Coordinates of C-alpha atoms (C1' of nucleotides) in Angstrom, one line a residue:
Chain A
M1 CA -19.7 24.8 -16.1
I2 CA -18.1 26.7 -18.7
K3 CA -16.1 28.4 -15.9
E4 CA -14.9 25.1 -14.4
T5 CA -14.1 23.6 -17.9
K6 CA -11.9 26.4 -18.7
R7 CA -10.1 25.8 -15.4
Y8 CA -9.7 22.1 -16.3
R9 CA -8.5 23.0 -19.5
Q10 CA -5.2 24.7 -18.1
L11 CA -4.6 21.6 -16.8
G12 CA -3.1 21.1 -20.1
I13 CA -4.6 17.4 -20.4
K14 CA -7.2 16.3 -23.2
L15 CA -10.5 16.7 -21.9
T16 CA -12.6 14.2 -22.7
P17 CA -16.4 13.7 -21.1
Q18 CA -15.0 10.9 -18.9
R19 CA -12.2 13.2 -17.6
L20 CA -14.5 16.1 -16.8
A21 CA -16.7 13.8 -15.1
I22 CA -13.8 12.6 -13.0
L23 CA -12.3 16.2 -12.5
K24 CA -15.9 17.2 -11.5
Y25 CA -16.2 14.5 -8.7
L26 CA -12.8 15.3 -7.3
D27 CA -13.0 18.9 -7.0
G28 CA -13.6 20.0 -3.6
N29 CA -13.8 16.3 -2.5
K30 CA -12.2 15.9 1.0
S31 CA -13.2 12.0 1.3
H32 CA -9.9 10.6 -0.1
P33 CA -11.7 8.3 -2.4
A34 CA -9.9 5.2 -4.0
A35 CA -9.7 4.3 -7.6
E36 CA -13.0 2.0 -7.1
D37 CA -14.7 5.1 -5.6
I38 CA -14.3 7.4 -8.3
Y39 CA -15.1 4.4 -10.8
N40 CA -18.3 3.8 -8.9
A41 CA -19.5 7.6 -8.3
V42 CA -18.9 8.8 -12.1
S43 CA -20.2 5.4 -14.0
K44 CA -23.4 6.5 -12.2
E45 CA -24.2 9.3 -14.3
F46 CA -22.0 8.1 -17.0
T47 CA -22.9 4.4 -18.0
T48 CA -19.9 4.0 -20.5
M49 CA -16.7 4.0 -18.4
S50 CA -13.7 2.2 -17.3
F51 CA -11.0 1.6 -15.1
A52 CA -8.4 2.3 -17.5
A53 CA -10.1 5.7 -18.2
V54 CA -9.8 6.1 -14.2
Y55 CA -6.5 5.1 -13.7
N56 CA -5.1 6.9 -16.9
T57 CA -6.2 10.0 -15.4
L58 CA -5.1 9.7 -12.0
E59 CA -1.9 9.0 -13.4
L60 CA -1.7 12.1 -15.5
L61 CA -3.0 14.2 -12.6
R62 CA -0.5 12.5 -10.1
D63 CA 2.2 13.3 -12.4
R64 CA 1.5 16.9 -12.7
G65 CA 1.0 17.5 -9.1
T66 CA -2.5 18.0 -9.2
V67 CA -3.6 15.0 -7.0
K68 CA -1.7 13.2 -4.5
E69 CA -1.3 9.4 -3.7
L70 CA -1.9 8.6 -0.3
K71 CA -0.5 5.4 1.4
I72 CA -3.0 5.2 4.2
E73 CA -4.5 1.9 3.2
H74 CA -2.7 -1.3 2.4
G75 CA -3.5 -2.7 -1.0
R76 CA -5.5 0.1 -2.5
K77 CA -4.3 3.7 -3.4
R78 CA -6.3 6.8 -2.3
Y79 CA -6.3 10.1 -3.7
D80 CA -6.2 13.7 -2.3
F81 CA -7.2 16.8 -4.5
D82 CA -6.2 18.8 -1.8
T83 CA -2.8 20.2 -3.0
K84 CA -2.3 22.2 -0.2
P85 CA 0.4 20.5 2.2
H86 CA -1.3 19.0 5.1
H87 CA -1.3 16.0 7.7
H88 CA -3.6 13.5 8.2
L89 CA -5.4 12.4 11.8
I90 CA -6.6 9.0 11.3
C91 CA -8.9 6.6 13.7
I92 CA -7.1 3.1 14.5
K93 CA -10.4 1.7 15.0
C94 CA -12.7 2.8 12.1
K95 CA -9.8 4.4 9.8
K96 CA -11.8 7.6 9.5
L97 CA -9.5 10.3 8.1
V98 CA -9.4 13.9 8.9
D99 CA -7.1 16.6 7.3
I100 CA -4.9 19.0 9.4
H101 CA -4.0 21.9 7.6
K102 CA -1.3 23.0 10.0
K103 CA 2.7 23.1 9.3
F104 CA 5.2 21.8 11.8
K105 CA 8.7 23.1 11.4
L106 CA 10.5 20.0 12.5
T107 CA 14.0 19.8 12.4
V108 CA 16.4 16.6 12.7
P109 CA 19.6 16.5 14.1
E110 CA 22.6 16.5 11.4
D111 CA 23.9 13.3 13.2
M112 CA 20.4 11.7 12.1
T113 CA 20.2 12.4 8.7
E114 CA 22.9 10.3 6.9
G115 CA 23.8 13.2 4.6
F116 CA 20.2 13.6 3.5
E117 CA 18.5 16.7 2.3
I118 CA 15.3 17.0 3.8
R119 CA 13.0 18.9 1.9
G120 CA 9.8 18.3 3.7
N121 CA 7.5 16.0 5.9
H122 CA 4.1 14.1 6.1
I123 CA 3.0 13.4 9.7
E124 CA 0.4 10.6 10.3
F125 CA -1.3 11.3 13.5
Y126 CA -3.5 8.6 14.9
G127 CA -5.9 8.4 17.6
L128 CA -9.5 7.5 18.4
C129 CA -12.5 9.3 16.8
P130 CA -15.4 10.6 18.9
E131 CA -17.4 7.3 18.1
C132 CA -14.6 4.8 18.7
K133 CA -13.6 6.5 21.9
K134 CA -17.2 6.2 23.2
M135 CA -17.2 2.5 22.5
Y136 CA -13.8 2.3 24.1
D137 CA -15.1 4.2 27.2
S138 CA -18.2 2.3 27.8
N139 CA -17.3 -1.4 26.8
H140 CA -13.6 -1.2 27.6
I141 CA -12.5 -2.6 24.1
V142 CA -8.8 -3.3 24.0
F143 CA -7.4 -1.9 20.4
Chain B
M1 CA 22.1 -20.0 19.4
I2 CA 20.4 -21.8 22.4
K3 CA 20.2 -18.3 24.2
E4 CA 18.4 -16.8 21.1
T5 CA 15.8 -19.5 20.7
K6 CA 15.1 -19.1 24.5
R7 CA 14.2 -15.5 23.8
Y8 CA 12.4 -16.6 20.8
R9 CA 10.4 -19.0 22.9
Q10 CA 9.5 -16.0 25.2
L11 CA 7.0 -15.0 22.4
G12 CA 4.9 -17.4 23.0
I13 CA 4.3 -19.1 19.5
K14 CA 4.9 -21.9 18.4
L15 CA 8.7 -22.4 17.2
T16 CA 9.1 -24.2 14.2
P17 CA 12.6 -24.2 12.2
Q18 CA 11.0 -21.9 9.6
R19 CA 9.7 -19.5 12.1
L20 CA 13.3 -19.6 13.7
A21 CA 15.0 -19.0 10.6
I22 CA 12.8 -16.0 9.9
L23 CA 13.3 -14.3 13.4
K24 CA 17.0 -15.2 13.2
Y25 CA 17.0 -13.0 9.7
L26 CA 14.7 -10.0 11.2
D27 CA 16.4 -10.0 14.3
G28 CA 18.2 -6.6 14.2
N29 CA 17.6 -6.4 10.7
K30 CA 17.0 -2.5 9.7
S31 CA 16.2 -2.9 6.2
H32 CA 12.7 -2.7 6.6
P33 CA 12.0 -6.2 4.1
A34 CA 9.3 -6.8 2.3
A35 CA 7.3 -10.6 3.0
E36 CA 9.4 -11.3 -0.4
D37 CA 12.7 -10.3 0.9
I38 CA 12.1 -12.6 3.9
Y39 CA 11.3 -15.4 1.9
N40 CA 14.1 -15.2 -0.3
A41 CA 16.7 -14.5 2.3
V42 CA 15.7 -17.6 4.3
S43 CA 14.7 -20.1 1.8
K44 CA 18.3 -19.8 0.7
E45 CA 19.4 -21.8 3.7
F46 CA 16.0 -23.8 4.1
T47 CA 14.9 -25.3 0.7
T48 CA 11.4 -26.1 2.2
M49 CA 9.9 -22.6 3.1
S50 CA 6.5 -21.4 1.6
F51 CA 4.9 -17.9 1.6
A52 CA 2.3 -19.2 3.8
A53 CA 4.7 -19.6 6.6
V54 CA 6.3 -16.2 6.2
Y55 CA 2.8 -14.3 6.0
N56 CA 1.5 -16.7 8.9
T57 CA 4.5 -15.6 11.1
L58 CA 4.4 -12.0 10.1
E59 CA 0.8 -12.0 11.0
L60 CA 1.4 -13.2 14.3
L61 CA 4.3 -11.3 15.1
R62 CA 2.3 -8.1 14.0
D63 CA -0.7 -9.1 16.4
R64 CA 1.5 -9.3 19.3
G65 CA 3.6 -5.9 18.6
T66 CA 6.8 -7.6 17.7
V67 CA 6.9 -5.9 14.1
K68 CA 5.2 -3.3 12.8
E69 CA 3.6 -3.2 9.3
L70 CA 5.1 -0.2 7.3
K71 CA 3.0 1.7 4.6
I72 CA 6.0 3.2 2.6
E73 CA 5.8 1.5 -0.3
H74 CA 2.5 1.0 -2.7
G75 CA 1.4 -2.6 -3.3
R76 CA 3.5 -4.2 -0.5
K77 CA 3.7 -4.3 3.2
R78 CA 7.2 -3.7 4.5
Y79 CA 8.2 -4.8 7.8
D80 CA 9.8 -3.2 10.6
F81 CA 11.6 -5.4 13.5
D82 CA 12.6 -2.0 15.4
T83 CA 9.7 -2.0 18.2
K84 CA 10.9 1.4 19.6
P85 CA 8.7 4.4 18.2
H86 CA 10.7 6.0 15.5
H87 CA 10.4 8.0 12.4
H88 CA 11.6 7.5 8.7
L89 CA 13.3 9.6 6.4
I90 CA 13.0 8.4 2.6
C91 CA 14.7 9.7 -0.5
I92 CA 12.3 10.8 -3.0
K93 CA 14.3 9.5 -5.8
C94 CA 15.4 6.1 -4.9
K95 CA 13.6 5.5 -1.9
K96 CA 16.4 4.7 0.7
L97 CA 14.9 4.8 4.1
V98 CA 16.6 5.8 7.2
D99 CA 15.2 5.6 10.7
I100 CA 14.9 8.7 12.9
H101 CA 15.0 7.8 16.5
K102 CA 13.8 11.3 17.9
K103 CA 10.7 12.1 19.6
F104 CA 8.9 14.9 18.4
K105 CA 6.4 16.4 20.9
L106 CA 3.4 17.9 18.5
T107 CA 0.3 19.3 19.5
V108 CA -2.8 19.9 17.2
P109 CA -5.1 22.5 18.1
E110 CA -8.5 21.5 19.3
D111 CA -10.5 23.1 16.4
M112 CA -8.7 20.8 14.4
T113 CA -9.1 17.2 15.9
E114 CA -12.7 17.1 15.0
G115 CA -13.0 15.4 18.7
F116 CA -10.4 12.5 18.1
E117 CA -8.1 11.6 20.7
I118 CA -4.9 12.0 19.6
R119 CA -2.7 8.7 20.9
G120 CA 0.5 9.1 18.7
N121 CA 2.2 10.0 15.5
H122 CA 4.7 8.9 12.5
I123 CA 6.4 11.5 10.5
E124 CA 7.6 10.7 7.2
F125 CA 10.5 13.0 6.3
Y126 CA 11.5 13.1 2.5
G127 CA 14.0 14.8 1.0
L128 CA 17.3 13.4 -1.4
C129 CA 20.0 11.1 -0.2
P130 CA 23.5 11.9 -0.6
E131 CA 23.7 10.0 -4.1
C132 CA 20.5 11.4 -5.4
K133 CA 21.8 14.8 -4.2
K134 CA 24.9 14.4 -6.2
M135 CA 23.3 13.7 -9.2
Y136 CA 20.7 16.5 -9.0
D137 CA 23.5 18.9 -8.3
S138 CA 25.5 17.9 -11.2
N139 CA 23.0 17.0 -13.9
H140 CA 20.0 19.6 -13.0
I141 CA 17.6 16.5 -13.0
V142 CA 14.2 17.7 -11.8
F143 CA 12.2 15.7 -9.6
Chain C
dC1 C1' -2.1 -36.6 21.4
dT2 C1' -4.0 -32.7 19.4
dA3 C1' -3.7 -27.9 18.4
dT4 C1' -1.8 -25.6 14.9
dC5 C1' 1.5 -25.3 11.6
dT6 C1' 3.4 -26.3 6.7
dG7 C1' 3.4 -26.9 1.6
dC8 C1' 1.3 -26.0 -2.3
dA9 C1' -1.9 -24.2 -5.3
dA10 C1' -6.2 -21.8 -6.1
dA11 C1' -8.8 -17.3 -5.1
dC12 C1' -8.7 -12.2 -4.3
dG13 C1' -8.8 -7.1 -4.8
dT14 C1' -6.0 -3.9 -6.9
dT15 C1' -3.4 -2.3 -10.5
dT16 C1' -1.2 -2.5 -15.0
dT17 C1' -1.0 -3.9 -20.0
dG18 C1' -2.3 -4.8 -25.1
dC19 C1' -5.1 -4.0 -28.6
dA20 C1' -8.5 -2.2 -31.8
dT21 C1' -11.5 1.5 -32.3
dC22 C1' -12.9 5.9 -31.4
dT23 C1' -12.1 11.3 -30.5
dG24 C1' -10.4 16.2 -28.9
dT25 C1' -7.8 19.6 -30.7
Chain D
dA1 C1' -5.6 14.0 -39.8
dC2 C1' -3.4 12.2 -35.9
dA3 C1' -1.6 11.9 -31.0
dG4 C1' -3.6 10.1 -27.7
dA5 C1' -7.8 8.4 -24.8
dT6 C1' -11.4 5.0 -24.3
dG7 C1' -13.3 0.1 -23.3
dC8 C1' -12.6 -4.4 -22.8
dA9 C1' -10.5 -8.1 -21.5
dA10 C1' -6.4 -10.6 -19.7
dA11 C1' -2.3 -10.6 -16.9
dA12 C1' 0.5 -9.4 -13.2
dC13 C1' 1.4 -8.6 -8.7
dG14 C1' 1.2 -8.9 -3.7
dT15 C1' -1.6 -11.2 -0.1
dT16 C1' -5.1 -14.3 1.7
dT17 C1' -7.2 -18.4 1.8
dG18 C1' -8.6 -23.7 2.0
dC19 C1' -7.0 -28.5 2.5
dA20 C1' -4.5 -32.5 3.4
dG21 C1' -0.6 -34.1 5.7
dA22 C1' 3.1 -32.9 9.3
dT23 C1' 4.8 -31.7 14.0
dA24 C1' 6.1 -28.8 18.2
dG25 C1' 4.7 -28.7 22.7

DNA sequence: CTATCTGCAAACGTTTTGCATCTGT
DNA sequence: ACAGATGCAAAACGTTTGCAGATAG
């Protein structure tokens, strides 16, 4: 507990109890939660908690690169506490999401870049998860 | 005009004047407009036009694969009338967007897919466009 | 003729903002 | 002590929905 707090302190943000609860929830979390998920989870053990605090903290963490905002869903931001660069594999039916930790060296022909200096890439693989694939095979559901 | 209308008719949707205007605006458009952009553009020459018609039409076109919804911006959907599979190169500073028409064969090791059947991929390249690169070089702006 | 589209406006879900109060450092 | 965080509630934003009237096929 003390060691965690010390690590969080290195983020250089003011550590309120609300922020500690948020950080503890996000730490090691692979579920790519939305702000609402974080609010729900944290306010269980912390009755006094507001969306303002959640958004405030997420914005701070995003600005210092500690969390990444994912654009995998329309209408709501999803957050990723995994700072290592990685890609995503998403089920086109149920939207289940898997991290792909593999680096792909992709080169774009110069005549396609319109003078851009390419700094990186993010790949969204899409397909069918085992459960949805089973439904597809047995029921011939068309996606 | 008549030839275009005939082509649009093949979409199999009821062709109202509003829809014809929307289709004409989207046809060959590479700017990945949002619904609001479409509404603004079309209502210039068409004073009676509602968001309902725009969204209605976009939903219809999306469902028959004629347009794709892009998740490149938070909060608002962007639409792509280019049906050929392609990738995107986005300036991290000004958000300028360039289409990359190149196929990348990417294989994900089986032990990473968690049983997913991968059907395709979409790559978001990010970097600096010529203008923003120039600013960066001369002013040492840090992104 | 009638299924479906239109325009308007209200409803929605998420994010942002304003402000008075409170609190880490 | 005070910069800045909190909670609350209202506003903002893009999207969706309900409905009465209009219209393409």
